[in-house]
Short mmCIF file of C-alpha atoms and ligand atoms in Angstrom, two decimals:
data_model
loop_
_atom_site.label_atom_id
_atom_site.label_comp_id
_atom_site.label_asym_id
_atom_site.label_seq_id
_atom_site.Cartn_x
_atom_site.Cartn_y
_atom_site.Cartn_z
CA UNK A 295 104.89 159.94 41.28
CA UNK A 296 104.10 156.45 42.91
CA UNK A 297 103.74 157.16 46.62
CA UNK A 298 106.06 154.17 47.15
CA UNK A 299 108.88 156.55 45.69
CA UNK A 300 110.33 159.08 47.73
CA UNK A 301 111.56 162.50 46.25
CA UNK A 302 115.26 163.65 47.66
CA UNK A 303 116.04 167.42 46.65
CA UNK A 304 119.13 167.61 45.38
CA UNK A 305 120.67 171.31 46.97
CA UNK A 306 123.91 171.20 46.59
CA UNK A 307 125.11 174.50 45.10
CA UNK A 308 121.80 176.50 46.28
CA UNK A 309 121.59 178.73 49.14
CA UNK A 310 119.39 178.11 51.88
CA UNK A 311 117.03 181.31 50.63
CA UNK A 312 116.41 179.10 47.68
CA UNK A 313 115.27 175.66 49.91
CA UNK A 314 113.00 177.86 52.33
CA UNK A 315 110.00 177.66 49.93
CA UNK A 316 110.48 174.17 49.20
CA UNK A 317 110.48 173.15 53.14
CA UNK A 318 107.61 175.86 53.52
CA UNK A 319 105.53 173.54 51.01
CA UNK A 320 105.87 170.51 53.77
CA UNK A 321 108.94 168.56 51.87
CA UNK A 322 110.70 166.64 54.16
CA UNK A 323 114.04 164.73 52.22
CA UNK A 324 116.90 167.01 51.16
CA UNK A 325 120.25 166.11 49.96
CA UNK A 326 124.26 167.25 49.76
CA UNK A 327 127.05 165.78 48.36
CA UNK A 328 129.63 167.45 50.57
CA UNK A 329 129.69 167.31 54.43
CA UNK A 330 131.18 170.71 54.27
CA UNK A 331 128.81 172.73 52.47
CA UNK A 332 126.04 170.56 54.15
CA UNK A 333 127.05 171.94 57.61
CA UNK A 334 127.55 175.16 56.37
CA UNK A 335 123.92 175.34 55.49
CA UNK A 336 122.00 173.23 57.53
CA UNK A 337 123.14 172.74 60.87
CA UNK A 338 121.33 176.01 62.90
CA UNK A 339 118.87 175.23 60.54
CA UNK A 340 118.11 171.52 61.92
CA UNK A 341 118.18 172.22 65.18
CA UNK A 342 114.64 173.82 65.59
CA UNK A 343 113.40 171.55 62.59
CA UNK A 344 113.58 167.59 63.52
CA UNK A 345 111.04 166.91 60.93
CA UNK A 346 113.90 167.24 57.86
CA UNK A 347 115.53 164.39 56.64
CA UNK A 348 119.23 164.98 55.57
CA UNK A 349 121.21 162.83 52.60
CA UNK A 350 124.18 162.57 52.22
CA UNK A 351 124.81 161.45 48.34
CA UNK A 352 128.44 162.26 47.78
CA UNK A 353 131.60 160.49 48.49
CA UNK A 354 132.67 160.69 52.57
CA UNK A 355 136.24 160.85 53.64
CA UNK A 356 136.87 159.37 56.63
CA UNK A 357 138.30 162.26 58.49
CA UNK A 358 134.52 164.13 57.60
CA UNK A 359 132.65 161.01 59.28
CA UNK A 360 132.18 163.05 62.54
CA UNK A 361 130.31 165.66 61.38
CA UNK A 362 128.63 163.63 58.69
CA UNK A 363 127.08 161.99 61.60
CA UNK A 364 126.07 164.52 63.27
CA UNK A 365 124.05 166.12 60.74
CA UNK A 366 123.23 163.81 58.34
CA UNK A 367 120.21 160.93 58.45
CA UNK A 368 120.88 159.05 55.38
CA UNK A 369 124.11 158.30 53.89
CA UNK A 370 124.44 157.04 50.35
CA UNK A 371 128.16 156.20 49.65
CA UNK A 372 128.69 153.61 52.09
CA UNK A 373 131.29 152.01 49.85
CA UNK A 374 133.95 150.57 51.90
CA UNK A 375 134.94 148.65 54.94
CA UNK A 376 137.65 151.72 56.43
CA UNK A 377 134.15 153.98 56.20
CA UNK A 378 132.00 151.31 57.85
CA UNK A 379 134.05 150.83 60.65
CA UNK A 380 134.63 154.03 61.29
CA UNK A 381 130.89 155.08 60.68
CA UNK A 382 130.23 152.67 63.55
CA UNK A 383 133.06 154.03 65.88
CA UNK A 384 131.42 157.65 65.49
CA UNK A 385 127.21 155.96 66.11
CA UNK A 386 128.42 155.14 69.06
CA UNK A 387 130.51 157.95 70.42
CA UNK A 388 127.25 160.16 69.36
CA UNK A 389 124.79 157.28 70.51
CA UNK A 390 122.89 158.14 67.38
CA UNK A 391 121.88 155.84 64.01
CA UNK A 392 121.85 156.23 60.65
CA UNK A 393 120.48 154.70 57.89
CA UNK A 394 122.49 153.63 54.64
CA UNK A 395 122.73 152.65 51.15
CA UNK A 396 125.56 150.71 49.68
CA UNK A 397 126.38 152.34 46.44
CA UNK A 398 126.82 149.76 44.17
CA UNK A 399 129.15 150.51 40.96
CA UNK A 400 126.88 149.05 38.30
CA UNK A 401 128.34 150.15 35.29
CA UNK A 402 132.02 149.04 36.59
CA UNK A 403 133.41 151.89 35.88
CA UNK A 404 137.49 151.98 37.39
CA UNK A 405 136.89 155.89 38.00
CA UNK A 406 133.71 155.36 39.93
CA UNK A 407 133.16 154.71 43.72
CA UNK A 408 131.06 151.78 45.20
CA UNK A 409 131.25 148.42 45.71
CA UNK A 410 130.98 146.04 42.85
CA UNK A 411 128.01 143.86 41.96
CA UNK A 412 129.30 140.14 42.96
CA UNK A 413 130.97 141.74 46.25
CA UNK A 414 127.98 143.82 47.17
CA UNK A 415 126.82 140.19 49.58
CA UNK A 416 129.82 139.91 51.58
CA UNK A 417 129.64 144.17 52.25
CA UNK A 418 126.09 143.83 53.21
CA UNK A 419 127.01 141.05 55.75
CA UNK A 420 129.71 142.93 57.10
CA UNK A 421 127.84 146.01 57.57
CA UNK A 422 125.03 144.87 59.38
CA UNK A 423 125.87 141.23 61.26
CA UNK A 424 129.33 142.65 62.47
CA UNK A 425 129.02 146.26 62.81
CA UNK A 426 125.08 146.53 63.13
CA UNK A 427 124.71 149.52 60.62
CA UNK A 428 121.07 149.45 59.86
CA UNK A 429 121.95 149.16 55.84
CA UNK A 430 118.30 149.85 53.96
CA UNK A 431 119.04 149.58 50.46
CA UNK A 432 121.84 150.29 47.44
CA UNK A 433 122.41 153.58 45.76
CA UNK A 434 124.07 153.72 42.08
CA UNK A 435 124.94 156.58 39.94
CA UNK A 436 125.44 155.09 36.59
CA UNK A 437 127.22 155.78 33.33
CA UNK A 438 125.99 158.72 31.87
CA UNK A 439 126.37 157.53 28.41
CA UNK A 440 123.54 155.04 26.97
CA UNK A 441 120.95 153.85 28.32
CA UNK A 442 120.96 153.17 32.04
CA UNK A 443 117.69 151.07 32.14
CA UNK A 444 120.15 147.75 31.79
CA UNK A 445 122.47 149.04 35.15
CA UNK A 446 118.47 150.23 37.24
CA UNK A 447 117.41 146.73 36.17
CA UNK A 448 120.22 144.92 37.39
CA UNK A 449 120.14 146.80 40.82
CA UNK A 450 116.68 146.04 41.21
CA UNK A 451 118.35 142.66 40.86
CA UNK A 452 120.64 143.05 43.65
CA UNK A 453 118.59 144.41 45.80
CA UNK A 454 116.36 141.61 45.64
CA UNK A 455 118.83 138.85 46.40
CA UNK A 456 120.16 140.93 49.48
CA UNK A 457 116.68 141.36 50.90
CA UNK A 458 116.75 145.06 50.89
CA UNK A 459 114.16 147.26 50.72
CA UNK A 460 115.24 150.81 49.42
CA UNK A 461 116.93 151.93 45.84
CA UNK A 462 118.20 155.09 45.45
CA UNK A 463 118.41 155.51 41.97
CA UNK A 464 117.82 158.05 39.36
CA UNK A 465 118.36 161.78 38.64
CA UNK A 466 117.60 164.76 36.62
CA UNK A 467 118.15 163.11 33.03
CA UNK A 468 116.94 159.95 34.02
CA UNK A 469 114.61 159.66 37.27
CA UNK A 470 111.92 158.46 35.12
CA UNK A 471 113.45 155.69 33.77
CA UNK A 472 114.71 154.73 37.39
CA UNK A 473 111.19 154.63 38.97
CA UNK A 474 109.81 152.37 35.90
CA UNK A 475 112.83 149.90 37.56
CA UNK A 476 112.23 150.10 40.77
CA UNK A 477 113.80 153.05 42.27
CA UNK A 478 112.43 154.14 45.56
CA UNK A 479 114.39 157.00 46.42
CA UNK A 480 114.85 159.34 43.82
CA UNK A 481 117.53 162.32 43.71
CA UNK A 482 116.88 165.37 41.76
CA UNK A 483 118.31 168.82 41.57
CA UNK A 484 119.20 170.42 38.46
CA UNK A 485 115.63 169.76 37.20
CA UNK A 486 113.69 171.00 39.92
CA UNK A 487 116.02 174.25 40.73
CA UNK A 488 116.01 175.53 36.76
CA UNK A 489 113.03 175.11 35.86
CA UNK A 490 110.71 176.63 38.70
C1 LIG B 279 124.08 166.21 42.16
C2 LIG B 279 123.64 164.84 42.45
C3 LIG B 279 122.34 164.45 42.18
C4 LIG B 279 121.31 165.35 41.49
O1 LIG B 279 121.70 165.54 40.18
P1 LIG B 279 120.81 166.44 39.16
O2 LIG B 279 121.32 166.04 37.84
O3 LIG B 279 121.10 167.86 39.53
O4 LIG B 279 119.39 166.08 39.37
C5 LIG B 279 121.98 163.15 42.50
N1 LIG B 279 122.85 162.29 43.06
C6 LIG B 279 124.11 162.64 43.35
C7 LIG B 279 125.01 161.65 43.96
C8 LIG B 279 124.54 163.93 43.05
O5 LIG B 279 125.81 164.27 43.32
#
């Protein structure tokens, strides 16, 4: 893997006893889709280890955005203004920053989260000139039908126009793909928990 492209560990669903080794071997990015489960897990856990980095890759509610701050480093579903306001509120009650992605609905999909592509301008400018939310990139989870190298292209696209420097793209079935298009945050799970 490029060094440019940064490996997230997908953990939902696996015990802590599972992640041990995997932190043992020096791996540093980890992510959750629920705030829940995430502080279940990790929060002794990150107290005596400031080295992890924490994602957050699933959809936040607002009422979770407390504790999401509190444990989390990196949140991936920015992908509305309620949740960006309120994400600021809660930085500066706990005088602490995160970093974000805007996740981007690229296939248009009505059941799917995110902002879409020709709005994604505006929501960046919001997020960082009014609320200061230091915004580094876009995250997408596209359609898992077809190919998705024309939706990785196209938020390589994006991403470009909006002077961003991070894409979080790509997963199990299709990580590969993603990194050929510029992904540099990658998100796998399934793949790396069955098969070792
Ligand atoms: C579960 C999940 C992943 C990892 O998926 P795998 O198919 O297990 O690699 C990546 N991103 C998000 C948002 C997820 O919810």
């Amino acid at each position: 893997m490029s060094k440019n492209v940064k490996l997230i560990v997908v953990t939902k669903n696996f015990n802590m006893d599972k992640i041990y080794p995997i932190i043992k071997a020096g791996h540093i990015n980890f992510g959750e889709n629920k705030v829940q489960e995430a502080t279940y897990k990790w929060v002794d856990f990150l107290k005596n280890n400031k080295d992890i980095n924490l994602h957050l890759l699933g959809k936040l509610q607002s009422n979770k955005v407390p504790q999401a701050v509190n444990i989390f480093d990196y949140i991936h579903s920015l992908d509305s203004e309620k949740l960006a306001n309120k994400l600021m509120q809660e930085e500066n009650k706990q005088n602490k920053k995160l970093k974000y992605f805007i996740q981007v609905n690229i296939s248009e999909e009505p059941q799917k989260n995110g902002i879409v592509a020709n709005k994604v301008k505006e929501f960046r400018q919001f997020c960082v000139h009014d609320l200061k939310l230091d915004v580094r990139g876009l995250m997408c989870i596209p359609s898992a039908e077809g190919d998705p190298s024309q939706f990785f292209k196209k938020m390589a696209e994006i991403k470009k126009k909006n002077n961003l420097t991070e894409l979080s793209m790509g997963m199990s079935n299709d990580y590969e793909c993603a990194i050929q298009n510029g992904a540099t945050f990658v998100r796998v799970g399934s793949k790396i928990f069955t098969e070792s």
